[in-house]
PDB file of C-alpha atoms in Angstrom:
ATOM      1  CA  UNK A   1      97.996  91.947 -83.748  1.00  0.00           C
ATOM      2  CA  UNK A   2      95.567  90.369 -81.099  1.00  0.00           C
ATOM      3  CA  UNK A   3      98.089  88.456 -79.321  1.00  0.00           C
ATOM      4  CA  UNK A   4     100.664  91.593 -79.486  1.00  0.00           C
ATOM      5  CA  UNK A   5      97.747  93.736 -77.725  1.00  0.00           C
ATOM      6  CA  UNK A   6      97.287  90.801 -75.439  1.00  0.00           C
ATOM      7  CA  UNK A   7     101.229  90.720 -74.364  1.00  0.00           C
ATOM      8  CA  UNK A   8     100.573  94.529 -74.028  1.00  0.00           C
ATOM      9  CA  UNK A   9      97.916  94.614 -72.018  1.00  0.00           C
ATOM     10  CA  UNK A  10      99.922  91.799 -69.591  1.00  0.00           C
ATOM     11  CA  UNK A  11     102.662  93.580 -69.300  1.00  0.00           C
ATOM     12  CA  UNK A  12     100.361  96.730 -68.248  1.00  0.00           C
ATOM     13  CA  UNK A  13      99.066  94.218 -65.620  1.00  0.00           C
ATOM     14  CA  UNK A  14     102.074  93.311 -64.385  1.00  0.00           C
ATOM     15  CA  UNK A  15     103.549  96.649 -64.197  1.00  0.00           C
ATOM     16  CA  UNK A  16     100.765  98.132 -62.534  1.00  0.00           C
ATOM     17  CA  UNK A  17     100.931  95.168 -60.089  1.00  0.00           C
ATOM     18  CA  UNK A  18     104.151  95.964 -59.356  1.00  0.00           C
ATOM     19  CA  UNK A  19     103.227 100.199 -58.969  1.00  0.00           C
ATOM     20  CA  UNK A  20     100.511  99.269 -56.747  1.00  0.00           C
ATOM     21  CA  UNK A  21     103.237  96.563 -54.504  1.00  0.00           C
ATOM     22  CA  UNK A  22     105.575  99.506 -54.228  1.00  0.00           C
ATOM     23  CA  UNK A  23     103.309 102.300 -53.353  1.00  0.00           C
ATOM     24  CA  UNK A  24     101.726  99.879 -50.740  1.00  0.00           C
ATOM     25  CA  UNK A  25     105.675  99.318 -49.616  1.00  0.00           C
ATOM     26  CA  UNK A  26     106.412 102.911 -49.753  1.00  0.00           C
ATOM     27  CA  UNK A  27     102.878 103.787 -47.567  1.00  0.00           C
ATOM     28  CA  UNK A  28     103.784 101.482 -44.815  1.00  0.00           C
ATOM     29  CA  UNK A  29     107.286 102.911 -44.776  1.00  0.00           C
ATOM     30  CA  UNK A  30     106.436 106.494 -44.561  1.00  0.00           C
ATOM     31  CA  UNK A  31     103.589 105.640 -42.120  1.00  0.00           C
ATOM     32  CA  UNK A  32     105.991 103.697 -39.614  1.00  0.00           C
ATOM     33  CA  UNK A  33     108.767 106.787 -40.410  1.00  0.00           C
ATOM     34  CA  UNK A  34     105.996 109.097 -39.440  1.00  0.00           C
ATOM     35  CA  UNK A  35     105.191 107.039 -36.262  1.00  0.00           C
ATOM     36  CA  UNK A  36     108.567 108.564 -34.462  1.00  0.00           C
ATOM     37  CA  UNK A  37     108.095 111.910 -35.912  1.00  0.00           C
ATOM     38  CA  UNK A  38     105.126 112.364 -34.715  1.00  0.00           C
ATOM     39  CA  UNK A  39     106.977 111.545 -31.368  1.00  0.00           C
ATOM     40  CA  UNK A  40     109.443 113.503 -31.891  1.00  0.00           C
ATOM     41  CA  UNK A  41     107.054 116.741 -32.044  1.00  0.00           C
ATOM     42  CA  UNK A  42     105.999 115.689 -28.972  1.00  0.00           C
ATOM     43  CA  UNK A  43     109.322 115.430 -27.291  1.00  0.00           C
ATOM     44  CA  UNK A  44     110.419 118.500 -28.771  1.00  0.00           C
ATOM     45  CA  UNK A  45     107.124 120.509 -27.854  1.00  0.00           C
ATOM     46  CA  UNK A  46     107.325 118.782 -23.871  1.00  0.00           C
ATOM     47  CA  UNK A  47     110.829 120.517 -23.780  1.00  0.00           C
ATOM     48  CA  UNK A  48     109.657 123.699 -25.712  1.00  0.00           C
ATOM     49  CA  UNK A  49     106.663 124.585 -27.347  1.00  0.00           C
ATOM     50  CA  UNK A  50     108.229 127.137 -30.075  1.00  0.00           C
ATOM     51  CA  UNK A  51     110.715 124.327 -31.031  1.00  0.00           C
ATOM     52  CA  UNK A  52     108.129 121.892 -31.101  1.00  0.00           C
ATOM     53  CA  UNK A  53     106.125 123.930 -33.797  1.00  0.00           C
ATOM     54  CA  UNK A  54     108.997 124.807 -35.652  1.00  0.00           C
ATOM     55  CA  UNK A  55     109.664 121.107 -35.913  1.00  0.00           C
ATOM     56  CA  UNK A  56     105.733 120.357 -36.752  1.00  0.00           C
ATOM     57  CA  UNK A  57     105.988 122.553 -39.425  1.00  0.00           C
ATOM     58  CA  UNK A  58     109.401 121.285 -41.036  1.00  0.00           C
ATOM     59  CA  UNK A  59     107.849 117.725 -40.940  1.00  0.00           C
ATOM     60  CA  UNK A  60     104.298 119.371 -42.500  1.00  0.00           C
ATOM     61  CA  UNK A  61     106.782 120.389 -45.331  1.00  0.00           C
ATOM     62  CA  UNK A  62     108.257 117.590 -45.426  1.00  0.00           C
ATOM     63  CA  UNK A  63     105.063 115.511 -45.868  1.00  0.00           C
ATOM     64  CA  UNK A  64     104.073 116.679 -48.696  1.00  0.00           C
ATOM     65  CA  UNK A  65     106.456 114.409 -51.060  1.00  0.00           C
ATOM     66  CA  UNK A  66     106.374 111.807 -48.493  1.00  0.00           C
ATOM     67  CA  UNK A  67     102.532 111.801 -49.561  1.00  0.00           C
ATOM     68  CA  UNK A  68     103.444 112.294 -53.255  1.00  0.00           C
ATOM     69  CA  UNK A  69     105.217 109.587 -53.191  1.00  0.00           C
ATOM     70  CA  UNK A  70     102.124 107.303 -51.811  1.00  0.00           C
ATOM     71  CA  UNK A  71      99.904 108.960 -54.302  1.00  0.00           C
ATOM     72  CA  UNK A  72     101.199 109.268 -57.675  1.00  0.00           C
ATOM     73  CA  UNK A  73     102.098 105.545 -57.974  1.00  0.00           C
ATOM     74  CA  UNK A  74      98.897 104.347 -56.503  1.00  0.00           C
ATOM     75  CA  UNK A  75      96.743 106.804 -58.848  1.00  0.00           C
ATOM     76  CA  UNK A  76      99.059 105.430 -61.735  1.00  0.00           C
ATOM     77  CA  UNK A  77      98.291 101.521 -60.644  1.00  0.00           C
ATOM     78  CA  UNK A  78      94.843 102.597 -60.480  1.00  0.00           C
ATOM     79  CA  UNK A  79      93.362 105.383 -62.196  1.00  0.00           C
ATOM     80  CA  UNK A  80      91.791 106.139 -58.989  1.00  0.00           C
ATOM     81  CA  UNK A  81      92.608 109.515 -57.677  1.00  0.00           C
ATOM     82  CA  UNK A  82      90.552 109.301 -54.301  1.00  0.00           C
ATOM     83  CA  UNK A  83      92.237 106.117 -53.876  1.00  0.00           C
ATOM     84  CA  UNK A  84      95.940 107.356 -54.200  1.00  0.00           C
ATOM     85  CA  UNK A  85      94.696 110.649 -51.592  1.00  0.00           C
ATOM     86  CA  UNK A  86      93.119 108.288 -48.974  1.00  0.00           C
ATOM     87  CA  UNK A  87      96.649 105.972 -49.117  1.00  0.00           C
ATOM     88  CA  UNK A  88      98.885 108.696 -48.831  1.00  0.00           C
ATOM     89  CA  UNK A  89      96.512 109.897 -45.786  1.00  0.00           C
ATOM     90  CA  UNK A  90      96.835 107.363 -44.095  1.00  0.00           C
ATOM     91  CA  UNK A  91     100.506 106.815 -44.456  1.00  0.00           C
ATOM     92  CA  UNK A  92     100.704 110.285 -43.065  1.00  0.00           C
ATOM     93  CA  UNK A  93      97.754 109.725 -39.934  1.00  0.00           C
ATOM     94  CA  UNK A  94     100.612 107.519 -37.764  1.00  0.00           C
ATOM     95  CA  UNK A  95     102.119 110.853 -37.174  1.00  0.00           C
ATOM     96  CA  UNK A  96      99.333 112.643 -35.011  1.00  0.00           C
ATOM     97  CA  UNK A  97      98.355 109.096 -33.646  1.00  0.00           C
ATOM     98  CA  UNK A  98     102.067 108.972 -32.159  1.00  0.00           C
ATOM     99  CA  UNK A  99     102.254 112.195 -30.515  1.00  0.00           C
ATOM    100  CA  UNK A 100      99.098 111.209 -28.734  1.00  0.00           C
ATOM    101  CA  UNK A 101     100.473 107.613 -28.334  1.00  0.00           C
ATOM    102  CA  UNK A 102     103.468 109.674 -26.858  1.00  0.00           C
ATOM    103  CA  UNK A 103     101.648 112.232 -24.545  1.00  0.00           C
ATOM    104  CA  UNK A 104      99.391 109.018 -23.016  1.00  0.00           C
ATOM    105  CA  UNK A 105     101.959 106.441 -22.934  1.00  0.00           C
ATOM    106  CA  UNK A 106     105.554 107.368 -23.191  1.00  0.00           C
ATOM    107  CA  UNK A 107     105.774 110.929 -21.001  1.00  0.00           C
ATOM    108  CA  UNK A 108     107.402 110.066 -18.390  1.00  0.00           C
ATOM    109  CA  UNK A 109     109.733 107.231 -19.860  1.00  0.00           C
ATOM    110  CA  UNK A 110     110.834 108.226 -22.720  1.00  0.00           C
ATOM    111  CA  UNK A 111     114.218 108.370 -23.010  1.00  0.00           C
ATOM    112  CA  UNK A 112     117.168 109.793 -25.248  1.00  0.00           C
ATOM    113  CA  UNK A 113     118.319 105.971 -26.279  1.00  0.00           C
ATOM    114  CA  UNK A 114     114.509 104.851 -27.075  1.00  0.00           C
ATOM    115  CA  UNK A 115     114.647 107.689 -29.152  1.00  0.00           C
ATOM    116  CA  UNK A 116     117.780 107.165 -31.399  1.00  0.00           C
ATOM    117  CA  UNK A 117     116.564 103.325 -31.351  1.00  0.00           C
ATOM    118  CA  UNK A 118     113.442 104.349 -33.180  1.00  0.00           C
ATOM    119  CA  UNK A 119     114.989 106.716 -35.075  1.00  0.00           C
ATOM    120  CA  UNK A 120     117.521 104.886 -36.641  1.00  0.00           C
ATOM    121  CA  UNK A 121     115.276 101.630 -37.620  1.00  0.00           C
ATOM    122  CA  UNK A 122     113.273 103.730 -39.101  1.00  0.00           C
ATOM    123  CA  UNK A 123     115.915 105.691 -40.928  1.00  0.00           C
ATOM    124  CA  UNK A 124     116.918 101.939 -42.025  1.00  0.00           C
ATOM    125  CA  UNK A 125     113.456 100.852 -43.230  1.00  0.00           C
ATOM    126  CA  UNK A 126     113.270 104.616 -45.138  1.00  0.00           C
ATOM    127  CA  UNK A 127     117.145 103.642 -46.933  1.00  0.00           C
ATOM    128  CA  UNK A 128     116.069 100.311 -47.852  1.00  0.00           C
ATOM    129  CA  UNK A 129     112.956 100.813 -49.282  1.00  0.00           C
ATOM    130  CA  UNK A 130     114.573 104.164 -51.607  1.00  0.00           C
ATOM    131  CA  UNK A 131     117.098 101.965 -52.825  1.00  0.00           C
ATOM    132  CA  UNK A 132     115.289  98.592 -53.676  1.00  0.00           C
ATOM    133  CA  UNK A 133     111.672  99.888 -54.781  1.00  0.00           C
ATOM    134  CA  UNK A 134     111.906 103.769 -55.283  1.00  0.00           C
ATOM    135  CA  UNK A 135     115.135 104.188 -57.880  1.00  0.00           C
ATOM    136  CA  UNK A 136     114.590 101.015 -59.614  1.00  0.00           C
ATOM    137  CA  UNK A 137     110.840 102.320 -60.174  1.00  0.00           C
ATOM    138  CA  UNK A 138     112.259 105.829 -61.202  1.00  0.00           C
ATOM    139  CA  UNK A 139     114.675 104.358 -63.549  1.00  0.00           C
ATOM    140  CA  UNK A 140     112.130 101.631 -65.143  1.00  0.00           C
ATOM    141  CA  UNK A 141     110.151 105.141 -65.862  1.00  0.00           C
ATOM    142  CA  UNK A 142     113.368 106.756 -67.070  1.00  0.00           C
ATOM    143  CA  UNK A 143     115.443 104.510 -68.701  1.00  0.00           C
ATOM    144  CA  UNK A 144     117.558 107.469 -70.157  1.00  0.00           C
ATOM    145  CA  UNK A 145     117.958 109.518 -66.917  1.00  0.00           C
ATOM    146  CA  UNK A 146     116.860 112.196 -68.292  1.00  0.00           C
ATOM    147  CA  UNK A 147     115.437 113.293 -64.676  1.00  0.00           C
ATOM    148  CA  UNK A 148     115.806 110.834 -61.799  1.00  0.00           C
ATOM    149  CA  UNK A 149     119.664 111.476 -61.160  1.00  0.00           C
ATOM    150  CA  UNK A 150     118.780 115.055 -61.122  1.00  0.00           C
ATOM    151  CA  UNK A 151     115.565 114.684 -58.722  1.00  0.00           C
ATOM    152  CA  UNK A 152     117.257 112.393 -56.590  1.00  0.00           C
ATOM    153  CA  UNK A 153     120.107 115.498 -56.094  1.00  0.00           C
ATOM    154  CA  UNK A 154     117.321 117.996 -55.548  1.00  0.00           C
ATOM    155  CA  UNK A 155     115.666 115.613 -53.230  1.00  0.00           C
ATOM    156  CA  UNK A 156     118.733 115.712 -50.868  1.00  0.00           C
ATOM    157  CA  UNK A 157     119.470 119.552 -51.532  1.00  0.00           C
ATOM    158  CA  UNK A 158     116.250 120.217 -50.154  1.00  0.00           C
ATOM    159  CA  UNK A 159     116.556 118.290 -46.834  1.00  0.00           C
ATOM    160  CA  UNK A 160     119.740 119.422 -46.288  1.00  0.00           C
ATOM    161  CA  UNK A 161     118.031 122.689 -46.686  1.00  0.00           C
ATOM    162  CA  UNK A 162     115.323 122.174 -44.531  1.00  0.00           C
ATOM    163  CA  UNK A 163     118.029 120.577 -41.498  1.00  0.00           C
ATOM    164  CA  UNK A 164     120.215 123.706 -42.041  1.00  0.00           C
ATOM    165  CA  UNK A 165     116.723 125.833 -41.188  1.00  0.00           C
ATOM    166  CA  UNK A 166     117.140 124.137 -37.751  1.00  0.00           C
ATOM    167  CA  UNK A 167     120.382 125.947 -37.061  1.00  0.00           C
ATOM    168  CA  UNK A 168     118.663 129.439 -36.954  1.00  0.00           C
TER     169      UNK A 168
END
């Protein structure tokens, strides 16, 4: 019974080793995806200020399962609720750092090909990281799929939502 608590209690170890290794993964992801939002906001506002805050407040909507996704791994590897809200903070504090980064450095020579550079290694990173840590996690969580197919097809539904808000 002792050593069957003890292979328990390992196996606990190792799986919240591997939560916390994938929420740090998935926090340095979002932060560096956030890093050319936050530019884009700036861009957007430069060129016009009421598309710029319609864009801040799609990505504000946005961030909020961005920061989920920091959080409720990192509170599950650790127990540590102030923990998993400082993480997913900070993943999210690139954003306002680049749009200063942006208005300081980049103003004047930033241009349309930077832009879709940035864009689409981070859109990379963001692809990678969903498909090698994120699912697999999911699925180790729900071996049956008895939600993460479904939440993976409400995940899209709602950004394609949020991108067709952009055409009004």
């Amino acid at each position: 019974m002792k050593k069957k608590m003890t292979m328990m209690m390992m196996k606990n170890q190792q799986d919240k080793k591997k939560l916390m290794n994938m929420s740090l993964k998935t926090a340095l992801a979002i932060g560096l995806h956030n890093f050319p939002e936050g530019l884009a906001t700036f861009v957007a506002a430069l060129n016009d200020p009421k598309v710029g805050a319609v864009l801040a407040v799609a990505i504000a909507i946005h961030n909020i399962p961005e920061g989920l996704c920091v959080a409720m791994p990192i509170y599950y590897a650790t127990g540590n609720k102030w923990k998993a809200f400082w993480w997913a903070m900070l993943s999210g504090a690139s954003e306002p750092v680049a749009g200063l980064l942006g208005w300081l450095i980049l103003a004047n020579s930033f241009s349309d090909t930077l832009y879709g550079v940035l864009f689409a290694m981070v859109a990379g990173m963001m692809v990678i990281i969903s498909v090698r840590e994120l699912l697999p996690t999911a699925h180790r969580y729900d071996p049956e799929d008895s939600v993460v197919t479904n939440g993976f097809i409400a995940g899209m539904a709602i950004m394609a939502i949020s991108l067709m808000l952009f055409l009004f």
